[in-house]
Amino acid sequence: MRSLLIIFVLGATLFAQEPNSQVMLRFETEAGNFTVALNAAKAPATTRNFLRYVDAGLYDNGVFHRTVKTKAAGREDNQPQSPIKIDVVQGGKNPARPEGFPAIALERTSETGLRHEDGTLSMARSGPDTATSDFFFCLGNQPSLDFGGKRNPDGQGFAAFGKVVSGRAVLDKIQLAPAEGQRLVPPIRILKVMRIP
């Protein structure tokens, strides 16, 4: 009986550590609200990391602080030094909250099968295993951000793990907000990020 209890507790613990295959989030921002579906089945480690920040309230009063625009998308190009152009908006946690979690291993798109398509949510990074809390959304398809893409010289791509399912136009509004270079001035506040039951 005791061994059955140990197996049950162990199984329950492992189950609790694994997120559901799809987790829905609501982003409330100064520019409007939108809903995102996280793909925990294909990108479990990245999803788990993002939810740590959500559940700790670290994205509440966070900011969208960066906009990257191209002329091809009908916008003023603000990345003239980059040979590979992209359209994204980047955000992060509350700058007044210094706490966070360790960097995570990169879940490459070659492993997950996910792609940087219009509305995709992905993790910002410098080196391959350096992502922590900053994230970005794609505006239009951005294949140069997938594994083998040339936007990052290392060719490892970025970890796509979710997608906007409603309120997509809010991202356009954020991208077109006033900016100095790629820095949104002022940044667009993220009022709250919450799970949707």
mmCIF file of C-alpha atoms in Angstrom:
data_model
loop_
_atom_site.group_PDB
_atom_site.id
_atom_site.type_symbol
_atom_site.label_atom_id
_atom_site.label_comp_id
_atom_site.label_asym_id
_atom_site.label_seq_id
_atom_site.Cartn_x
_atom_site.Cartn_y
_atom_site.Cartn_z
ATOM 1 C CA MET A 1 0.000 0.000 0.000
ATOM 2 C CA ARG A 2 2.838 2.370 0.898
ATOM 3 C CA SER A 3 4.550 1.733 -2.465
ATOM 4 C CA LEU A 4 1.299 2.534 -4.291
ATOM 5 C CA LEU A 5 1.048 5.792 -2.366
ATOM 6 C CA ILE A 6 4.640 6.726 -3.283
ATOM 7 C CA ILE A 7 3.949 5.979 -6.966
ATOM 8 C CA PHE A 8 0.761 8.060 -6.843
ATOM 9 C CA VAL A 9 2.516 11.037 -5.219
ATOM 10 C CA LEU A 10 5.425 10.802 -7.667
ATOM 11 C CA GLY A 11 3.042 10.630 -10.620
ATOM 12 C CA ALA A 12 1.029 13.584 -9.353
ATOM 13 C CA THR A 13 4.215 15.611 -8.892
ATOM 14 C CA LEU A 14 5.411 14.886 -12.434
ATOM 15 C CA PHE A 15 1.984 15.708 -13.833
ATOM 16 C CA ALA A 16 1.919 19.019 -11.953
ATOM 17 C CA GLN A 17 5.245 19.985 -13.492
ATOM 18 C CA GLU A 18 3.978 19.474 -17.035
ATOM 19 C CA PRO A 19 1.764 22.270 -18.400
ATOM 20 C CA ASN A 20 -1.370 21.498 -20.386
ATOM 21 C CA SER A 21 -0.820 21.049 -24.122
ATOM 22 C CA GLN A 22 -2.382 24.488 -24.745
ATOM 23 C CA VAL A 23 -2.467 27.335 -22.259
ATOM 24 C CA MET A 24 -4.452 30.488 -22.976
ATOM 25 C CA LEU A 25 -3.253 33.901 -21.791
ATOM 26 C CA ARG A 26 -4.819 37.334 -21.861
ATOM 27 C CA PHE A 27 -2.534 40.344 -22.324
ATOM 28 C CA GLU A 28 -4.001 43.650 -21.142
ATOM 29 C CA THR A 29 -2.004 46.634 -22.423
ATOM 30 C CA GLU A 30 -2.347 50.390 -22.832
ATOM 31 C CA ALA A 31 -2.808 49.777 -26.556
ATOM 32 C CA GLY A 32 -5.577 47.189 -26.113
ATOM 33 C CA ASN A 33 -6.027 43.563 -25.180
ATOM 34 C CA PHE A 34 -5.236 40.329 -27.004
ATOM 35 C CA THR A 35 -5.277 36.583 -26.369
ATOM 36 C CA VAL A 36 -2.399 34.150 -26.870
ATOM 37 C CA ALA A 37 -2.325 30.339 -27.018
ATOM 38 C CA LEU A 38 0.909 28.776 -25.729
ATOM 39 C CA ASN A 39 1.944 25.466 -27.315
ATOM 40 C CA ALA A 40 3.211 23.456 -24.343
ATOM 41 C CA ALA A 41 3.071 20.202 -26.300
ATOM 42 C CA LYS A 42 5.713 21.309 -28.801
ATOM 43 C CA ALA A 43 7.681 23.807 -26.694
ATOM 44 C CA PRO A 44 7.274 22.602 -23.096
ATOM 45 C CA ALA A 45 10.405 24.136 -21.548
ATOM 46 C CA THR A 46 9.841 27.586 -23.061
ATOM 47 C CA THR A 47 6.157 27.533 -22.106
ATOM 48 C CA ARG A 48 7.003 26.465 -18.556
ATOM 49 C CA ASN A 49 9.523 29.313 -18.271
ATOM 50 C CA PHE A 50 7.066 31.936 -19.527
ATOM 51 C CA LEU A 51 4.356 30.737 -17.143
ATOM 52 C CA ARG A 52 6.754 31.098 -14.191
ATOM 53 C CA TYR A 53 6.908 34.812 -14.953
ATOM 54 C CA VAL A 54 3.149 35.043 -15.542
ATOM 55 C CA ASP A 55 2.282 33.235 -12.301
ATOM 56 C CA ALA A 56 4.765 35.360 -10.317
ATOM 57 C CA GLY A 57 3.091 38.520 -11.657
ATOM 58 C CA LEU A 58 6.364 39.726 -13.180
ATOM 59 C CA TYR A 59 4.769 40.767 -16.482
ATOM 60 C CA ASP A 60 2.155 42.891 -14.695
ATOM 61 C CA ASN A 61 3.248 46.515 -15.216
ATOM 62 C CA GLY A 62 5.792 45.259 -17.725
ATOM 63 C CA VAL A 63 6.474 47.064 -20.998
ATOM 64 C CA PHE A 64 6.666 46.732 -24.745
ATOM 65 C CA HIS A 65 9.897 48.628 -25.240
ATOM 66 C CA ARG A 66 11.095 47.825 -28.775
ATOM 67 C CA THR A 67 9.632 48.053 -32.258
ATOM 68 C CA VAL A 68 11.366 46.761 -35.402
ATOM 69 C CA LYS A 69 9.813 47.885 -38.697
ATOM 70 C CA THR A 70 10.412 47.444 -42.426
ATOM 71 C CA LYS A 71 9.520 49.495 -45.476
ATOM 72 C CA ALA A 72 8.254 46.301 -47.080
ATOM 73 C CA ALA A 73 5.480 46.225 -44.485
ATOM 74 C CA GLY A 74 4.491 49.791 -45.357
ATOM 75 C CA ARG A 75 6.333 51.257 -42.399
ATOM 76 C CA GLU A 76 9.450 53.378 -41.995
ATOM 77 C CA ASP A 77 12.483 51.098 -41.862
ATOM 78 C CA ASN A 78 14.235 51.503 -38.504
ATOM 79 C CA GLN A 79 16.853 48.788 -39.012
ATOM 80 C CA PRO A 80 19.008 50.236 -41.816
ATOM 81 C CA GLN A 81 22.167 48.476 -40.622
ATOM 82 C CA SER A 82 20.591 44.996 -40.695
ATOM 83 C CA PRO A 83 20.791 43.124 -44.023
ATOM 84 C CA ILE A 84 18.052 40.744 -42.838
ATOM 85 C CA LYS A 85 14.877 42.706 -42.103
ATOM 86 C CA ILE A 86 12.171 41.691 -39.626
ATOM 87 C CA ASP A 87 8.915 43.043 -38.210
ATOM 88 C CA VAL A 88 8.508 42.433 -34.459
ATOM 89 C CA VAL A 89 7.551 44.119 -31.197
ATOM 90 C CA GLN A 90 9.480 43.183 -28.068
ATOM 91 C CA GLY A 91 8.383 43.301 -24.459
ATOM 92 C CA GLY A 92 9.544 42.296 -21.022
ATOM 93 C CA LYS A 93 8.762 42.095 -17.346
ATOM 94 C CA ASN A 94 8.144 44.924 -14.914
ATOM 95 C CA PRO A 95 11.439 46.886 -14.849
ATOM 96 C CA ALA A 96 10.874 47.677 -11.163
ATOM 97 C CA ARG A 97 10.943 43.964 -10.294
ATOM 98 C CA PRO A 98 14.585 42.761 -10.312
ATOM 99 C CA GLU A 99 13.740 39.140 -9.503
ATOM 100 C CA GLY A 100 13.633 36.495 -12.211
ATOM 101 C CA PHE A 101 14.581 32.943 -13.118
ATOM 102 C CA PRO A 102 17.672 31.305 -14.651
ATOM 103 C CA ALA A 103 18.133 31.333 -18.426
ATOM 104 C CA ILE A 104 16.686 28.374 -20.311
ATOM 105 C CA ALA A 105 17.960 26.101 -23.067
ATOM 106 C CA LEU A 106 16.925 27.116 -26.574
ATOM 107 C CA GLU A 107 14.067 25.020 -28.024
ATOM 108 C CA ARG A 108 14.939 25.349 -31.701
ATOM 109 C CA THR A 109 12.231 25.420 -34.350
ATOM 110 C CA SER A 110 14.017 22.506 -36.018
ATOM 111 C CA GLU A 111 13.058 20.467 -32.931
ATOM 112 C CA THR A 112 9.608 21.873 -32.144
ATOM 113 C CA GLY A 113 8.277 22.177 -35.685
ATOM 114 C CA LEU A 114 6.886 25.625 -34.829
ATOM 115 C CA ARG A 115 7.553 28.576 -37.135
ATOM 116 C CA HIS A 116 7.816 32.337 -36.781
ATOM 117 C CA GLU A 117 4.574 33.198 -38.532
ATOM 118 C CA ASP A 118 2.279 36.189 -38.192
ATOM 119 C CA GLY A 119 1.315 36.608 -34.533
ATOM 120 C CA THR A 120 3.884 34.119 -33.216
ATOM 121 C CA LEU A 121 5.166 34.626 -29.664
ATOM 122 C CA SER A 122 8.871 33.835 -29.208
ATOM 123 C CA MET A 123 11.649 34.415 -26.675
ATOM 124 C CA ALA A 124 14.270 37.131 -27.145
ATOM 125 C CA ARG A 125 17.874 36.071 -26.611
ATOM 126 C CA SER A 126 21.508 36.896 -27.313
ATOM 127 C CA GLY A 127 23.330 33.549 -27.206
ATOM 128 C CA PRO A 128 21.591 30.182 -27.796
ATOM 129 C CA ASP A 129 20.812 29.430 -24.121
ATOM 130 C CA THR A 130 20.333 32.909 -22.699
ATOM 131 C CA ALA A 131 16.550 33.573 -22.854
ATOM 132 C CA THR A 132 14.989 34.678 -19.578
ATOM 133 C CA SER A 133 11.970 37.022 -19.569
ATOM 134 C CA ASP A 134 12.024 39.207 -22.707
ATOM 135 C CA PHE A 135 9.767 38.088 -25.550
ATOM 136 C CA PHE A 136 8.598 39.269 -28.959
ATOM 137 C CA PHE A 137 5.668 38.936 -31.343
ATOM 138 C CA CYS A 138 6.036 38.547 -35.115
ATOM 139 C CA LEU A 139 4.139 40.861 -37.441
ATOM 140 C CA GLY A 140 3.898 38.917 -40.675
ATOM 141 C CA ASN A 141 5.855 35.739 -41.387
ATOM 142 C CA GLN A 142 9.496 35.962 -40.223
ATOM 143 C CA PRO A 143 11.348 32.842 -41.485
ATOM 144 C CA SER A 144 14.734 34.446 -40.808
ATOM 145 C CA LEU A 145 13.988 33.907 -37.099
ATOM 146 C CA ASP A 146 13.595 30.122 -37.509
ATOM 147 C CA PHE A 147 16.478 27.657 -37.129
ATOM 148 C CA GLY A 148 18.855 28.211 -40.040
ATOM 149 C CA GLY A 149 17.625 31.786 -40.484
ATOM 150 C CA LYS A 150 20.162 34.561 -40.875
ATOM 151 C CA ARG A 151 18.785 37.279 -38.587
ATOM 152 C CA ASN A 152 20.988 36.010 -35.750
ATOM 153 C CA PRO A 153 24.495 35.216 -37.060
ATOM 154 C CA ASP A 154 24.633 31.931 -35.120
ATOM 155 C CA GLY A 155 21.807 30.516 -37.273
ATOM 156 C CA GLN A 156 20.136 28.833 -34.294
ATOM 157 C CA GLY A 157 16.947 30.867 -34.538
ATOM 158 C CA PHE A 158 14.611 31.696 -31.677
ATOM 159 C CA ALA A 159 12.182 29.676 -29.544
ATOM 160 C CA ALA A 160 8.660 30.090 -30.917
ATOM 161 C CA PHE A 161 6.120 28.817 -28.399
ATOM 162 C CA GLY A 162 2.768 30.557 -28.850
ATOM 163 C CA LYS A 163 0.505 32.544 -31.156
ATOM 164 C CA VAL A 164 -2.032 35.367 -30.946
ATOM 165 C CA VAL A 165 -5.540 34.002 -31.439
ATOM 166 C CA SER A 166 -7.541 37.213 -31.010
ATOM 167 C CA GLY A 167 -6.796 40.934 -30.878
ATOM 168 C CA ARG A 168 -3.945 40.705 -33.409
ATOM 169 C CA ALA A 169 -4.475 44.357 -34.508
ATOM 170 C CA VAL A 170 -3.180 45.523 -31.112
ATOM 171 C CA LEU A 171 0.319 44.421 -32.174
ATOM 172 C CA ASP A 172 0.158 46.706 -35.236
ATOM 173 C CA LYS A 173 -0.820 49.575 -32.968
ATOM 174 C CA ILE A 174 2.156 48.880 -30.699
ATOM 175 C CA GLN A 175 4.552 48.613 -33.646
ATOM 176 C CA LEU A 176 3.442 51.981 -35.023
ATOM 177 C CA ALA A 177 3.641 53.809 -31.673
ATOM 178 C CA PRO A 178 6.173 56.683 -31.414
ATOM 179 C CA ALA A 179 9.772 55.517 -31.283
ATOM 180 C CA GLU A 180 13.337 56.764 -31.287
ATOM 181 C CA GLY A 181 15.125 54.287 -33.486
ATOM 182 C CA GLN A 182 13.846 50.935 -32.250
ATOM 183 C CA ARG A 183 13.041 52.158 -28.726
ATOM 184 C CA LEU A 184 9.369 52.859 -28.049
ATOM 185 C CA VAL A 185 9.068 56.317 -26.484
ATOM 186 C CA PRO A 186 7.268 56.108 -24.195
ATOM 187 C CA PRO A 187 7.111 52.320 -23.816
ATOM 188 C CA ILE A 188 3.684 50.703 -24.034
ATOM 189 C CA ARG A 189 2.670 49.440 -20.596
ATOM 190 C CA ILE A 190 1.564 45.851 -20.101
ATOM 191 C CA LEU A 191 -1.103 46.200 -17.435
ATOM 192 C CA LYS A 192 -1.519 42.494 -16.761
ATOM 193 C CA VAL A 193 -0.849 39.039 -18.212
ATOM 194 C CA MET A 194 -3.122 36.312 -16.867
ATOM 195 C CA ARG A 195 -4.117 32.746 -17.550
ATOM 196 C CA ILE A 196 -7.556 32.172 -19.019
ATOM 197 C CA PRO A 197 -9.209 29.126 -17.373
#
